[in-house]
C-alpha positions as a LaTeX table, in Angstrom:
\begin{tabular}{lrrr}
\hline
Residue & $x$ (\AA) & $y$ (\AA) & $z$ (\AA) \\
\hline
Unk1 & $-84.59$ & 62.53 & $-3.58$ \\
Unk2 & $-85.22$ & 59.23 & $-5.33$ \\
Unk3 & $-88.86$ & 59.17 & $-4.29$ \\
Unk4 & $-89.39$ & 62.69 & $-5.62$ \\
Unk5 & $-87.54$ & 62.18 & $-8.90$ \\
Unk6 & $-88.96$ & 58.73 & $-9.71$ \\
Unk7 & $-92.50$ & 59.35 & $-8.54$ \\
Unk8 & $-94.19$ & 57.26 & $-5.87$ \\
Unk9 & $-95.26$ & 54.32 & $-8.05$ \\
Unk10 & $-91.88$ & 53.80 & $-9.76$ \\
Unk11 & $-90.03$ & 54.36 & $-6.50$ \\
Unk12 & $-92.10$ & 51.74 & $-4.66$ \\
Unk13 & $-91.83$ & 49.25 & $-7.52$ \\
Unk14 & $-88.06$ & 49.72 & $-7.74$ \\
Unk15 & $-87.52$ & 49.27 & $-4.00$ \\
Unk16 & $-89.68$ & 46.14 & $-3.92$ \\
Unk17 & $-87.95$ & 44.69 & $-7.00$ \\
Unk18 & $-84.43$ & 45.34 & $-5.74$ \\
Unk19 & $-85.03$ & 44.01 & $-2.23$ \\
Unk20 & $-87.28$ & 41.07 & $-3.16$ \\
Unk21 & $-84.19$ & 38.88 & $-3.66$ \\
Unk22 & $-84.23$ & 38.38 & 0.12 \\
Unk23 & $-87.43$ & 36.33 & $-0.22$ \\
Unk24 & $-85.43$ & 33.48 & $-1.73$ \\
Unk25 & $-81.99$ & 34.27 & $-0.34$ \\
Unk26 & $-80.12$ & 31.81 & 1.81 \\
Unk27 & $-80.67$ & 32.61 & 5.46 \\
Unk28 & $-77.44$ & 33.95 & 6.97 \\
Unk29 & $-76.08$ & 31.43 & 9.51 \\
Unk30 & $-75.62$ & 34.28 & 11.99 \\
Unk31 & $-79.40$ & 34.58 & 12.33 \\
Unk32 & $-79.71$ & 30.91 & 13.27 \\
Unk33 & $-76.91$ & 31.35 & 15.81 \\
Unk34 & $-78.64$ & 34.38 & 17.33 \\
Unk35 & $-81.87$ & 32.41 & 17.82 \\
Unk36 & $-79.90$ & 29.65 & 19.56 \\
Unk37 & $-79.01$ & 32.25 & 22.22 \\
Unk38 & $-82.76$ & 32.40 & 22.99 \\
Unk39 & $-83.13$ & 36.19 & 22.88 \\
Unk40 & $-86.33$ & 37.82 & 24.16 \\
Unk41 & $-86.45$ & 39.67 & 20.88 \\
Unk42 & $-84.64$ & 40.88 & 17.83 \\
Unk43 & $-84.89$ & 44.43 & 16.59 \\
Unk44 & $-84.16$ & 44.58 & 12.87 \\
Unk45 & $-83.48$ & 47.61 & 10.73 \\
Unk46 & $-83.88$ & 45.53 & 7.57 \\
Unk47 & $-86.99$ & 45.42 & 5.39 \\
Unk48 & $-86.63$ & 41.71 & 4.67 \\
Unk49 & $-88.04$ & 38.89 & 6.79 \\
Unk50 & $-84.86$ & 36.81 & 6.85 \\
Unk51 & $-84.74$ & 36.88 & 10.65 \\
Unk52 & $-88.31$ & 35.50 & 10.80 \\
Unk53 & $-87.50$ & 32.84 & 8.23 \\
Unk54 & $-84.51$ & 31.90 & 10.37 \\
Unk55 & $-86.71$ & 31.65 & 13.46 \\
Unk56 & $-89.03$ & 29.27 & 11.63 \\
Unk57 & $-86.16$ & 26.91 & 10.79 \\
Unk58 & $-83.84$ & 27.38 & 13.80 \\
Unk59 & $-86.47$ & 27.34 & 16.56 \\
Unk60 & $-89.18$ & 25.25 & 14.84 \\
Unk61 & $-92.74$ & 25.20 & 16.10 \\
Unk62 & $-92.17$ & 28.13 & 18.46 \\
Unk63 & $-94.55$ & 31.06 & 18.29 \\
Unk64 & $-93.28$ & 34.52 & 17.47 \\
Unk65 & $-94.59$ & 38.08 & 17.81 \\
Unk66 & $-93.82$ & 40.50 & 14.97 \\
Unk67 & $-94.37$ & 44.23 & 14.58 \\
Unk68 & $-93.05$ & 47.24 & 12.69 \\
Unk69 & $-91.79$ & 50.59 & 13.96 \\
Unk70 & $-94.89$ & 52.52 & 12.95 \\
Unk71 & $-97.12$ & 50.12 & 14.93 \\
Unk72 & $-94.86$ & 49.55 & 17.90 \\
Unk73 & $-97.16$ & 51.54 & 20.20 \\
Unk74 & $-99.78$ & 48.80 & 19.90 \\
Unk75 & $-97.18$ & 46.09 & 20.50 \\
Unk76 & $-95.64$ & 47.05 & 23.83 \\
Unk77 & $-97.25$ & 43.97 & 25.40 \\
Unk78 & $-94.72$ & 41.90 & 23.40 \\
Unk79 & $-92.15$ & 42.85 & 26.01 \\
Unk80 & $-94.08$ & 40.86 & 28.66 \\
Unk81 & $-94.89$ & 37.89 & 26.43 \\
Unk82 & $-93.03$ & 34.60 & 26.86 \\
Unk83 & $-92.84$ & 34.47 & 23.05 \\
Unk84 & $-89.85$ & 36.19 & 21.43 \\
Unk85 & $-90.50$ & 39.19 & 19.21 \\
Unk86 & $-89.12$ & 40.72 & 16.07 \\
Unk87 & $-89.52$ & 44.46 & 15.66 \\
Unk88 & $-88.82$ & 45.68 & 12.14 \\
Unk89 & $-88.16$ & 49.31 & 13.02 \\
Unk90 & $-87.74$ & 50.47 & 9.41 \\
Unk91 & $-90.76$ & 48.53 & 8.18 \\
Unk92 & $-91.39$ & 45.54 & 5.96 \\
Unk93 & $-90.80$ & 45.36 & 2.24 \\
Unk94 & $-94.35$ & 44.23 & 1.45 \\
Unk95 & $-95.90$ & 47.05 & 3.50 \\
Unk96 & $-94.89$ & 50.35 & 1.87 \\
Unk97 & $-96.73$ & 52.42 & 4.47 \\
Unk98 & $-94.33$ & 51.07 & 7.15 \\
Unk99 & $-91.09$ & 52.11 & 5.41 \\
Unk100 & $-88.72$ & 54.43 & 7.27 \\
Unk101 & $-86.08$ & 55.64 & 4.81 \\
Unk102 & $-85.65$ & 59.37 & 5.28 \\
Unk103 & $-84.71$ & 61.67 & 8.14 \\
Unk104 & $-88.24$ & 63.07 & 7.89 \\
Unk105 & $-89.73$ & 59.57 & 8.27 \\
Unk106 & $-87.52$ & 58.91 & 11.29 \\
Unk107 & $-88.29$ & 62.30 & 12.85 \\
Unk108 & $-92.03$ & 61.62 & 12.62 \\
Unk109 & $-91.57$ & 58.18 & 14.15 \\
Unk110 & $-89.44$ & 59.57 & 16.97 \\
Unk111 & $-92.32$ & 61.85 & 17.94 \\
Unk112 & $-94.52$ & 58.81 & 18.69 \\
Unk113 & $-94.40$ & 58.29 & 22.46 \\
Unk114 & $-94.99$ & 54.53 & 22.21 \\
Unk115 & $-92.01$ & 54.13 & 19.87 \\
Unk116 & $-89.73$ & 56.02 & 22.24 \\
Unk117 & $-91.14$ & 54.06 & 25.20 \\
Unk118 & $-90.45$ & 50.77 & 23.44 \\
Unk119 & $-86.81$ & 51.69 & 22.83 \\
Unk120 & $-86.27$ & 53.05 & 26.35 \\
Unk121 & $-87.82$ & 49.90 & 27.83 \\
Unk122 & $-85.64$ & 47.63 & 25.69 \\
Unk123 & $-82.45$ & 49.52 & 26.50 \\
Unk124 & $-83.26$ & 49.91 & 30.19 \\
Unk125 & $-84.54$ & 46.40 & 30.91 \\
Unk126 & $-82.54$ & 44.19 & 28.54 \\
Unk127 & $-78.97$ & 43.62 & 27.52 \\
Unk128 & $-78.80$ & 44.71 & 23.90 \\
Unk129 & $-76.32$ & 43.11 & 21.52 \\
Unk130 & $-75.82$ & 45.05 & 18.30 \\
Unk131 & $-74.96$ & 42.92 & 15.27 \\
Unk132 & $-74.40$ & 44.13 & 11.71 \\
Unk133 & $-74.71$ & 47.82 & 12.52 \\
Unk134 & $-71.97$ & 50.35 & 13.07 \\
Unk135 & $-71.62$ & 52.12 & 16.40 \\
Unk136 & $-71.68$ & 55.31 & 14.34 \\
Unk137 & $-75.12$ & 54.54 & 12.89 \\
Unk138 & $-77.64$ & 57.08 & 14.15 \\
Unk139 & $-80.38$ & 54.42 & 14.11 \\
Unk140 & $-78.72$ & 52.78 & 17.11 \\
Unk141 & $-76.21$ & 55.13 & 18.65 \\
Unk142 & $-78.57$ & 58.09 & 18.45 \\
Unk143 & $-81.07$ & 56.45 & 20.79 \\
Unk144 & $-78.37$ & 55.59 & 23.31 \\
Unk145 & $-76.93$ & 59.10 & 23.11 \\
Unk146 & $-80.36$ & 60.64 & 23.86 \\
Unk147 & $-80.82$ & 58.34 & 26.85 \\
Unk148 & $-77.36$ & 59.16 & 28.11 \\
Unk149 & $-78.05$ & 62.91 & 27.79 \\
Unk150 & $-81.15$ & 62.40 & 29.96 \\
Unk151 & $-78.97$ & 60.60 & 32.53 \\
Unk152 & $-80.88$ & 57.33 & 32.02 \\
Unk153 & $-78.65$ & 54.41 & 32.98 \\
Unk154 & $-79.35$ & 51.64 & 30.50 \\
Unk155 & $-76.78$ & 49.21 & 31.84 \\
Unk156 & $-74.28$ & 47.35 & 29.66 \\
Unk157 & $-74.83$ & 46.74 & 25.96 \\
Unk158 & $-72.55$ & 45.07 & 23.46 \\
Unk159 & $-71.49$ & 45.48 & 19.85 \\
Unk160 & $-70.25$ & 42.56 & 17.80 \\
Unk161 & $-67.94$ & 44.17 & 15.30 \\
Unk162 & $-64.67$ & 43.75 & 13.48 \\
Unk163 & $-63.67$ & 47.31 & 14.39 \\
Unk164 & $-60.69$ & 47.73 & 16.65 \\
Unk165 & $-61.06$ & 51.41 & 17.57 \\
Unk166 & $-62.61$ & 52.41 & 20.89 \\
\hline
\end{tabular}
């Protein structure tokens, strides 16, 4: 609704202006702690590059692969690389054409076989630890629910949360 009412140029400018504070924001200590666990990759639903900035300071001198959701099909080789990866599934702030904000955007992305394959491969071959996202969030739980409906055993995954309900 915002995109339609503001017009594309104002909408894009407003999003970039509001979220650009992350460029100079203090890196959350949690990101540094995650990199110390030496994950094979981090999948981010954020538009900022805080997790990459953290990698540069926490890991130092280590190479990193980065991609966005809309280009994940050309990045599946990252899963075999010894270098860790960051996949920004909802895009990057500086690349408007990569943004995934609406149900329509997500529906189009979900129709891309390489995107689905990436997620299935991650869930089926890795232990996934969810941080900073609710178990109710469709962006995470929806993928797991679809895999479960197809009787695909993805093994154990974990949520780090302050919630106490089951």
